[in-house]
Short mmCIF file of C-alpha atoms in Angstrom, two decimals:
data_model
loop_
_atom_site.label_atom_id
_atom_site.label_comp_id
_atom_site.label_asym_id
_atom_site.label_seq_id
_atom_site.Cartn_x
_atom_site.Cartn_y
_atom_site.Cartn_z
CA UNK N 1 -24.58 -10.95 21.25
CA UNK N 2 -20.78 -10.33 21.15
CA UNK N 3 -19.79 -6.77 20.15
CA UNK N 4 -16.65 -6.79 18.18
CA UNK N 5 -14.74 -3.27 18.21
CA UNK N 6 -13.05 -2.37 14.71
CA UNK N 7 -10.20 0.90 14.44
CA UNK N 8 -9.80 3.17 12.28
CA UNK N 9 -8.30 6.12 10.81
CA UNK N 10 -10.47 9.58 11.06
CA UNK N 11 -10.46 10.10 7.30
CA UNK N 12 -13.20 9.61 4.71
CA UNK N 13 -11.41 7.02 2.98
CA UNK N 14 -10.72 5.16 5.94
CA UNK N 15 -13.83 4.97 7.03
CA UNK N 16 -15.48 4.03 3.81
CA UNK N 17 -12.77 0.99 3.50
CA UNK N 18 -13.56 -0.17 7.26
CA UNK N 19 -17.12 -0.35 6.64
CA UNK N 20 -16.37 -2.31 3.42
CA UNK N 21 -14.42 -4.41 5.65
CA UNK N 22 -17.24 -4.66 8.34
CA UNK N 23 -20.26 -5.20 5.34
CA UNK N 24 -18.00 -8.44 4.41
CA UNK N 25 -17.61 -9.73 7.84
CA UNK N 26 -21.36 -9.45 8.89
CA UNK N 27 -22.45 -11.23 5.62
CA UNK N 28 -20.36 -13.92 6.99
CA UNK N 29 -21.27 -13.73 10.80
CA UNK N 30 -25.03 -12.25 10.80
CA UNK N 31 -25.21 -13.15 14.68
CA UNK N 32 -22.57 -10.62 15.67
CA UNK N 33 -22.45 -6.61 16.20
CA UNK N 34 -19.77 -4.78 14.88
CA UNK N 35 -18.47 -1.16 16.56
CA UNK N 36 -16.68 0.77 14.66
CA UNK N 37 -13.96 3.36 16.79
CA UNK N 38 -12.28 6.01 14.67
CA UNK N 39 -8.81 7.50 15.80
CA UNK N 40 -6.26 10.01 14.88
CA UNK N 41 -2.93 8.65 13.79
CA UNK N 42 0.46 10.52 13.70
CA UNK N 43 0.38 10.89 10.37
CA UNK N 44 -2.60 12.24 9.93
CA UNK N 45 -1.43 14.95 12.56
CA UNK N 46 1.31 15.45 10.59
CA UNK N 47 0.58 17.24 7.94
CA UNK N 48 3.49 19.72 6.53
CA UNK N 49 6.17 17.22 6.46
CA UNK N 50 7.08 14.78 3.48
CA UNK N 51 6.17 11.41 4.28
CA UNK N 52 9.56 10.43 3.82
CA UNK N 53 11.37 12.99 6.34
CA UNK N 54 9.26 11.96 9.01
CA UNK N 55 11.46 8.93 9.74
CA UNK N 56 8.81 6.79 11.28
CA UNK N 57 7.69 3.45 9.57
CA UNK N 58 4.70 3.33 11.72
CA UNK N 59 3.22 6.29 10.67
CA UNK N 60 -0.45 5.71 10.56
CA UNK N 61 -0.71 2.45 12.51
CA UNK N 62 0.65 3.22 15.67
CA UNK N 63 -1.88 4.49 17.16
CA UNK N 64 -4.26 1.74 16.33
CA UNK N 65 -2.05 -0.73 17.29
CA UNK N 66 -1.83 0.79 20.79
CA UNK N 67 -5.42 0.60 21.04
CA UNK N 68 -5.59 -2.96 19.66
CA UNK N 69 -2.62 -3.67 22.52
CA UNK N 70 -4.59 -2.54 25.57
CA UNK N 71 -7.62 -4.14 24.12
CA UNK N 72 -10.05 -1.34 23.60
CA UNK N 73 -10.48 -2.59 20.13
CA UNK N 74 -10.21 -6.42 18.13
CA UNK N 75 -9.35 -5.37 14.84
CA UNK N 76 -8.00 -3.07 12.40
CA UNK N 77 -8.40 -1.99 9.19
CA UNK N 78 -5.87 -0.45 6.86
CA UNK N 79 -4.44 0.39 3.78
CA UNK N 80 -2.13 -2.75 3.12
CA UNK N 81 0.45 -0.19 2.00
CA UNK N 82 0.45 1.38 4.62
CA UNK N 83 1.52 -1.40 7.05
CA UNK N 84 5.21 -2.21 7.70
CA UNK N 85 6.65 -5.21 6.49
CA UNK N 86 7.72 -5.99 10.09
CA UNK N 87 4.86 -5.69 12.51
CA UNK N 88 5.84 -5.25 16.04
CA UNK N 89 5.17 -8.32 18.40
CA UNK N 90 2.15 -9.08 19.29
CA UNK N 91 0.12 -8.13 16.13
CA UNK N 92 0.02 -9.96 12.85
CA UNK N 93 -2.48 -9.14 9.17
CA UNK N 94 -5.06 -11.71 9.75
CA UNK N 95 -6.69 -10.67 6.47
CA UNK N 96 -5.45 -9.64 2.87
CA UNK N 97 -9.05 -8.27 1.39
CA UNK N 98 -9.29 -8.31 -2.60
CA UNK N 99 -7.26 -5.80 -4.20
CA UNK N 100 -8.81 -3.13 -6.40
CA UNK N 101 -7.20 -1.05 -9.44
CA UNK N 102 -3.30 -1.22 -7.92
CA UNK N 103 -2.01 1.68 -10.17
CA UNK N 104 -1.63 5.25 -9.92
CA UNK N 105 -3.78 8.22 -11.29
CA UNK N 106 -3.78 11.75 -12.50
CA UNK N 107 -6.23 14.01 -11.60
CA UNK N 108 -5.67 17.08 -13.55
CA UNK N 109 -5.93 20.68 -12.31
CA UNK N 110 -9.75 21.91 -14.04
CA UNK N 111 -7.80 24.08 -16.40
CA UNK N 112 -5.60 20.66 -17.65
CA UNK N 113 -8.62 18.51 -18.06
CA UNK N 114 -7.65 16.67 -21.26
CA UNK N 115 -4.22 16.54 -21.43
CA UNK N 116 -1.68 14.06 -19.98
CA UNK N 117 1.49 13.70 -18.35
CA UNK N 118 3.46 13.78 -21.67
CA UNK N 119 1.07 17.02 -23.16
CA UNK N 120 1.44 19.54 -20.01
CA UNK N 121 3.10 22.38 -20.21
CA UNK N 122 7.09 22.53 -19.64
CA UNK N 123 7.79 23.16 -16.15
CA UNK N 124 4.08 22.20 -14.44
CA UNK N 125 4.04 21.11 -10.81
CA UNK N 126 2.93 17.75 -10.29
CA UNK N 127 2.28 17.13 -6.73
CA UNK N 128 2.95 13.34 -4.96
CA UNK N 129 3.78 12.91 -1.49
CA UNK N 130 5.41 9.46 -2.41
CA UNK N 131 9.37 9.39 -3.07
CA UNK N 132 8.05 6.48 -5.79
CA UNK N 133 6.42 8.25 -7.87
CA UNK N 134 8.40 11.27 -8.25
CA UNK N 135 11.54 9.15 -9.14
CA UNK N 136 9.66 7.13 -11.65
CA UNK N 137 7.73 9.66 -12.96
CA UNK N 138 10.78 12.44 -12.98
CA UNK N 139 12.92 10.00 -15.53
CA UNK N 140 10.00 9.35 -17.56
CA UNK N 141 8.68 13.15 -17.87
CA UNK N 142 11.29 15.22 -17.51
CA UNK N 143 10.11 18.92 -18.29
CA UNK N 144 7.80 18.15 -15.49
CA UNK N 145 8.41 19.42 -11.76
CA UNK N 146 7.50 17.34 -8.47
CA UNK N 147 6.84 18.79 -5.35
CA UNK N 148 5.53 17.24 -1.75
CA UNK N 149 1.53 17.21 -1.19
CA UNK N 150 0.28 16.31 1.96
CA UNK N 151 -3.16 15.76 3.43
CA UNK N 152 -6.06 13.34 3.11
CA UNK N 153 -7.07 13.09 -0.48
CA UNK N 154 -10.26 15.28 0.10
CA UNK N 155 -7.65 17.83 1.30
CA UNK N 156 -5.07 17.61 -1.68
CA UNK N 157 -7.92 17.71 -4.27
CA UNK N 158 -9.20 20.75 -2.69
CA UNK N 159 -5.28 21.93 -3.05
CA UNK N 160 -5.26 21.08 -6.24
CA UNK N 161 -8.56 23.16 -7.66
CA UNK N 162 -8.08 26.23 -4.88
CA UNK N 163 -4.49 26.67 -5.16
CA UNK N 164 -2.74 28.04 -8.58
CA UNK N 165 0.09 25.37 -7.84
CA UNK N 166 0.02 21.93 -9.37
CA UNK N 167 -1.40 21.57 -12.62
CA UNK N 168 -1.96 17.69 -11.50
CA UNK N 169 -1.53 15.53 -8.89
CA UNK N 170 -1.13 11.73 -8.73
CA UNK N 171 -2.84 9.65 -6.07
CA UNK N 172 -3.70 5.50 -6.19
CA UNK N 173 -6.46 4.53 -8.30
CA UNK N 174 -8.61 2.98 -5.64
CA UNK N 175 -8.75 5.37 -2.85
CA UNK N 176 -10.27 7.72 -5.70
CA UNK N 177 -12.74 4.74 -6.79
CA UNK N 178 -13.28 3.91 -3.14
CA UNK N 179 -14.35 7.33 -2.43
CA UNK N 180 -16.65 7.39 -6.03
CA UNK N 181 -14.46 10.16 -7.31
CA UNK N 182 -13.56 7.74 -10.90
CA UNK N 183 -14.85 10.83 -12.83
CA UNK N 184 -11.83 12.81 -11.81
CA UNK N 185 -9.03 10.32 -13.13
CA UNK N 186 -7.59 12.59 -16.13
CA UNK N 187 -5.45 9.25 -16.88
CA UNK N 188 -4.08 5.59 -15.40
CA UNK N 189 -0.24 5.28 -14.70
CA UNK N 190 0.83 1.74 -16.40
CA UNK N 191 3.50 -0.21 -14.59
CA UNK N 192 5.92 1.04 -17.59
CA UNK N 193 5.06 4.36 -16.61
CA UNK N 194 5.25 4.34 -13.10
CA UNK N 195 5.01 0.84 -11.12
CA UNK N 196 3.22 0.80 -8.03
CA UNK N 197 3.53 0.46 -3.87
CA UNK N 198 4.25 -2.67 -2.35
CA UNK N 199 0.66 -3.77 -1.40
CA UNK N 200 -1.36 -0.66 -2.96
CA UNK N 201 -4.98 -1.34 -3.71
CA UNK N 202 -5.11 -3.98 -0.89
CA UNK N 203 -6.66 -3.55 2.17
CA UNK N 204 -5.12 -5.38 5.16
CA UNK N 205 -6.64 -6.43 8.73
CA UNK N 206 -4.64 -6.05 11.69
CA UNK N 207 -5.50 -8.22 15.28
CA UNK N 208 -3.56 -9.54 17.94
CA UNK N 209 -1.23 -12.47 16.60
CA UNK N 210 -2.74 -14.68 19.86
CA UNK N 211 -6.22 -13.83 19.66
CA UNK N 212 -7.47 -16.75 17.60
CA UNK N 213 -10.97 -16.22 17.63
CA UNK N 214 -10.33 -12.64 15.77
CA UNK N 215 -7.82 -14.45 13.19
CA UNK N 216 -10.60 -17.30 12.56
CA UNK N 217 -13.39 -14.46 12.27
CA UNK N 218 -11.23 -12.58 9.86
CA UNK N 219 -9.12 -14.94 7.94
CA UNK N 220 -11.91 -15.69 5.75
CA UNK N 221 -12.28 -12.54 4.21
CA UNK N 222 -8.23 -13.49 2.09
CA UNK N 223 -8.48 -13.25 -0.93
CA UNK N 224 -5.41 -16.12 -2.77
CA UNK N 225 -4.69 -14.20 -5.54
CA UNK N 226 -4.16 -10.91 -3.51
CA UNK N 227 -2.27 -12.79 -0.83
CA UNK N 228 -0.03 -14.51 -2.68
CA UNK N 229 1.31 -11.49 -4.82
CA UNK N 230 1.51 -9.48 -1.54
CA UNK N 231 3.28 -11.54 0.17
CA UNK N 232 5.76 -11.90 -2.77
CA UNK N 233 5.57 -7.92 -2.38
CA UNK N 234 6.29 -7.93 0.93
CA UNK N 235 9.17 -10.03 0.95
CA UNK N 236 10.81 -8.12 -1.47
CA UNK N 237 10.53 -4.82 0.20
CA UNK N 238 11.68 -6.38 3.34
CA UNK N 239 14.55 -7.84 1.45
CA UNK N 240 15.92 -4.71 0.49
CA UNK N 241 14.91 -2.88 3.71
CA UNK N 242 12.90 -0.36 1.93
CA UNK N 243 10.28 1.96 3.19
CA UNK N 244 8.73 5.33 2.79
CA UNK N 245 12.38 6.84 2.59
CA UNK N 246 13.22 5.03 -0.72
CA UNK N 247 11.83 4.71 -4.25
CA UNK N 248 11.08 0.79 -4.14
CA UNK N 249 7.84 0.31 -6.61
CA UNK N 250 6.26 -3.57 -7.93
CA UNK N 251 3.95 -5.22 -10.03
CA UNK N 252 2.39 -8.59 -9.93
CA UNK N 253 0.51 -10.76 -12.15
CA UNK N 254 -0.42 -14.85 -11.30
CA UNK N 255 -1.29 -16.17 -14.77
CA UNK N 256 -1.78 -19.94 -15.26
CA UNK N 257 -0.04 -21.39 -11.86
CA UNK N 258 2.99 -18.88 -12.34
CA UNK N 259 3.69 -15.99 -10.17
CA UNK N 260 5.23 -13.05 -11.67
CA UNK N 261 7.37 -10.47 -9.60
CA UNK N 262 8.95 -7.53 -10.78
CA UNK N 263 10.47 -4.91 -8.78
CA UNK N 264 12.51 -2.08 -9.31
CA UNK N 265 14.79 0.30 -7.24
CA UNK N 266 15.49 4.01 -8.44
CA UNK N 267 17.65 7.21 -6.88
CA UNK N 268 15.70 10.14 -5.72
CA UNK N 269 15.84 11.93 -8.73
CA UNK N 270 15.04 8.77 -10.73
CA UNK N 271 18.61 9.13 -12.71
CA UNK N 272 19.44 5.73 -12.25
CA UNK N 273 17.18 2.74 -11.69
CA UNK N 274 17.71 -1.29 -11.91
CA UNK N 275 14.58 -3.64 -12.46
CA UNK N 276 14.08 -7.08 -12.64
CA UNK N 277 11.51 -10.04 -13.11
CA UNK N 278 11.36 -13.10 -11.94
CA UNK N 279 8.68 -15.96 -11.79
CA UNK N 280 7.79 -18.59 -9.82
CA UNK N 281 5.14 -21.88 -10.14
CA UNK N 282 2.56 -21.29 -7.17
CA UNK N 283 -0.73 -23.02 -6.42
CA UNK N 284 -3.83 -21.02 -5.66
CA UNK N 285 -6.49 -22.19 -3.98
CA UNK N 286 -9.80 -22.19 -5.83
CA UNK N 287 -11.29 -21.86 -2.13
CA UNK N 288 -9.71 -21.84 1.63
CA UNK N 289 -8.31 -24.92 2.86
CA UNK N 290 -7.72 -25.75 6.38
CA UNK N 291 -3.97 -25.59 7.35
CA UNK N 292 -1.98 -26.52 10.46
CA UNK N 293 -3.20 -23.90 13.45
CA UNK N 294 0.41 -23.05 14.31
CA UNK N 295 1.79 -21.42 10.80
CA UNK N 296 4.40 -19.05 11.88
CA UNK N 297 3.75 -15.58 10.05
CA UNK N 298 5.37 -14.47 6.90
CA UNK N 299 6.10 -10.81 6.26
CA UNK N 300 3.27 -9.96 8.93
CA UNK N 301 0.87 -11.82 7.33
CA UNK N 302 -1.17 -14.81 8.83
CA UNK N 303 -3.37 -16.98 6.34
CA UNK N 304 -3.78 -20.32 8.31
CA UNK N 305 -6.66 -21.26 5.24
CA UNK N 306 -4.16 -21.08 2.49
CA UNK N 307 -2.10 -23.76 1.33
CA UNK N 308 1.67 -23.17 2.78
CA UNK N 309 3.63 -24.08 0.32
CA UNK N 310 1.92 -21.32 -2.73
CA UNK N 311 2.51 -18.83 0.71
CA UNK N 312 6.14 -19.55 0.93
CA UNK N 313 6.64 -19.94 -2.67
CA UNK N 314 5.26 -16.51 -3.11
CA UNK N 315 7.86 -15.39 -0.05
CA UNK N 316 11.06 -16.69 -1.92
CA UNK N 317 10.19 -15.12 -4.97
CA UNK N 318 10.22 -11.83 -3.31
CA UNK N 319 13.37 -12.73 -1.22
CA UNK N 320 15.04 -13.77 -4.36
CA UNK N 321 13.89 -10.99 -6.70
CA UNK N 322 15.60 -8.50 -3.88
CA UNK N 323 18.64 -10.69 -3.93
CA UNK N 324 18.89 -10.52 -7.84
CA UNK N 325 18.81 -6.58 -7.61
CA UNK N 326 21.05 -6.24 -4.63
CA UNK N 327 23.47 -8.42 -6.43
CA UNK N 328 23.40 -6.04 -9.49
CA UNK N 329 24.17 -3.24 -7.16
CA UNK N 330 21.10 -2.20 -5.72
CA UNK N 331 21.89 -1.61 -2.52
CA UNK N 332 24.21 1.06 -3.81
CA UNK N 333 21.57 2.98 -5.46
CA UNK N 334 19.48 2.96 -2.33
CA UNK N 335 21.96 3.83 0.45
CA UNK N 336 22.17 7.02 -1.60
CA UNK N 337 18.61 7.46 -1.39
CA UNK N 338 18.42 7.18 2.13
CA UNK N 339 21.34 9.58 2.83
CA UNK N 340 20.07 12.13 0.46
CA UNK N 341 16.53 11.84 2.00
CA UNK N 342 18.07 12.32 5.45
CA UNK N 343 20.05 15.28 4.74
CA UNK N 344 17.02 17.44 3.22
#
C-alpha cells in the first residue's frame, strides 16, 4: 500500500485544513495511506514583524516547498492566499479545493460584544496584520486606529481578550469557521466594506509540476467555480505585481456563464483608491473533463480536468482588469505604497 506524505504548517488551522484536504482524498482513493508531516515555516518564526516589512513573498511556503523539492514529502497543503502568484520552478497548485466564506470578520474585544465597526468608540485599536484591510477599512472608519497583530489566530485571539489593546480585531471568515470559532464573529466585512485577498477562503495543493501521478491523485479534488474566479484573481494580482507589501483586495461572483472581476488598488493609508469591474462569458464545467496532458500552467495553477478555454478566459479577465486600473493610474498609487512600506 503506497504511503503518500502530505506538509504542513505547525498551526491549528493548518492542520485542521490538511486533514480536510486528506478526508477528501481518501474518500476518493480508499486503497492508499496518507502521512501527514507538520513543519515550521519562516513566517511562523517570525512573529514581531508586519507581514509586509518582512520582504519575502514566500513567507510560509518555503519551507514546504524545500521539503516537497528533496522529496521527503508529495504534497502540500495551504492557504491559497498564501501562495505566490509565481511559484518557483519545479512546483505548480495541482488543486484549487472549494472555497468557504471569502470575507473578513470582526471579533470584538468581550467588553465590545455588540457593537460594530461604525458604533466603537473614537480612537479604538483595531488590530490586522494585512496592509488590505487597514487601507480599506481606515477610509471607511475613520475615528478608528489600526495597528499590526501578529501570530496564529489562537495567539491573536488570546491578544485580543488578555491584552487591554484592541477593542477588535479582523481575521478571514473561514479560518475562524474552520477552527469552529463562528460564535466569536461580532460582524461580516461586505466587499463594499472591505473587499477581500486574492484567493482567501480557498485552500490550494502544492506538488511537484512533473510528478504526474500526485497531479492526477489531486486534481480531482478542483472545484470550477473556485478555480475559475482564482485564477481570474491571480492574474490580476500578478498583473499589477502586488503582494503582501501593497493594498490589492478582489471579489468574484460567476452568475449565469459570466465571470465577474472586480479589483481595487488603495495607498497605505487608504486616502486614495481606484476600483474597477469587469466581466467576462466563461464556461463551467458541471463535472471534470479530460483535457490535453501537457496544459502549460496559468498563474501557478494546473487543472488538466477543466476545460481550457473557461481557464484562460478567467486569466484575461484578470490580466485585463489590472490593465484597466494601471491605465487609470494605478501603478502610481502603488509604487507609493511600496516605497512607503519600505521606508517604515
Amino acid at each position: 500500500m503506497r504511503v503518500i506524505r502530505v506538509g504542513t504548517r505547525k498551526s491549528q488551522l493548518a492542520r485542521i485544513q490538511t486533514d480536510s484536504v486528506v478526508a477528501m482524498l481518501k474518500t476518493l482513493n480508499p486503497g492508499l495511506q496518507f502521512e501527514i508531516i507538520a513543519m515550521s515555516t519562516t513566517g511562523d518564526k517570525i512573529l514581531d514583524t508586519a507581514l509586509s516589512k518582512i520582504g519575502e513573498k514566500s513567507l510560509f511556503t518555503k519551507e514546504l516547498e524545500h521539503a516537497l523539492e528533496k522529496n521527503e514529502v508529495d504534497l502540500v497543503v495551504h492557504s491559497l492566499k498564501d501562495l505566490p502568484t509565481v511559484l518557483p520552478p519545479g512546483f505548480t497548485i495541482g488543486a484549487v479545493c472549494k472555497r468557504e466564506n471569502p470575507y473578513d470578520a470582526v471579533v470584538f474585544h468581550p467588553k465590545f460584544v455588540g457593537k460594530t465597526l461604525e458604533t466603537l468608540p473614537e480612537k479604538s485599536v483595531v488590530g490586522t496584520s494585512s496592509l488590505r484591510r487597514a487601507a480599506q477599512l481606515q477610509r471607511k472608519f475613520p475615528h478608528l486606529q489600526f495597528k499590526s497583530i501578529r501570530g496564529n489566530l489562537n495567539t491573536r485571539l488570546q491578544k485580543l481578550d488578555e491584552l487591554q489593546e484592541f477593542s477588535a480585531i479582523i481575521l478571514a471568515a473561514a479560518g475562524l469557521q474552520r477552527l469552529g470559532w463562528q460564535n466569536r464573529v461580532g460582524q461580516i466585512l461586505h466587499p463594499e466594506e472591505c473587499m477581500y485577498a486574492v484567493g482567501q477562503g480557498a485552500l490550494g495543493v502544492e506538488v511537484r509540476a512533473k510528478d504526474q501521478d500526485i497531479l492526477d491523485l489531486v486534481g480531482m479534488l478542483h472545484h470550477p467555480e473556485t478555480l475559475l474566479c482564482c485564477i481570474a484573481e491571480r492574474a490580476f494580482l500578478r498583473h499589477l505585481e502586488g503582494g503582501c507589501s501593497v493594498p490589492v483586495a478582489v471579489h468574484t461572483a460567476i452568475q449565469d456563464g459570466q465571470l465577474y472581476l472586480t479589483g481595487g488598488v488603495w495607498s497605505l493609508d487608504g486616502s486614495e483608491s481606484m476600483q474597477e469591474t469587469m466581466q467576462a462569458t466563461i464556461h463551467v464545467p458541471a463535472q471534470h473533463e479530460d483535457g490535453p496532458e501537457d496544459d502549460p500552467q496559468l498563474v501557478g495553477i494546473t487543472a488538466q480536468n477543466i476545460p481550457r478555454a473557461a481557464q484562460l478566459a478567467a486569466e484575461n479577465l484578470g490580466t485585463s482588469l489590472a490593465n484597466l486600473l494601471l491605465n487609470k493610474g494605478a501603478k502610481n498609487i502603488l509604487d507609493v505604497a511600496r516605497q512607503l512600506n519600505d521606508a517604515h
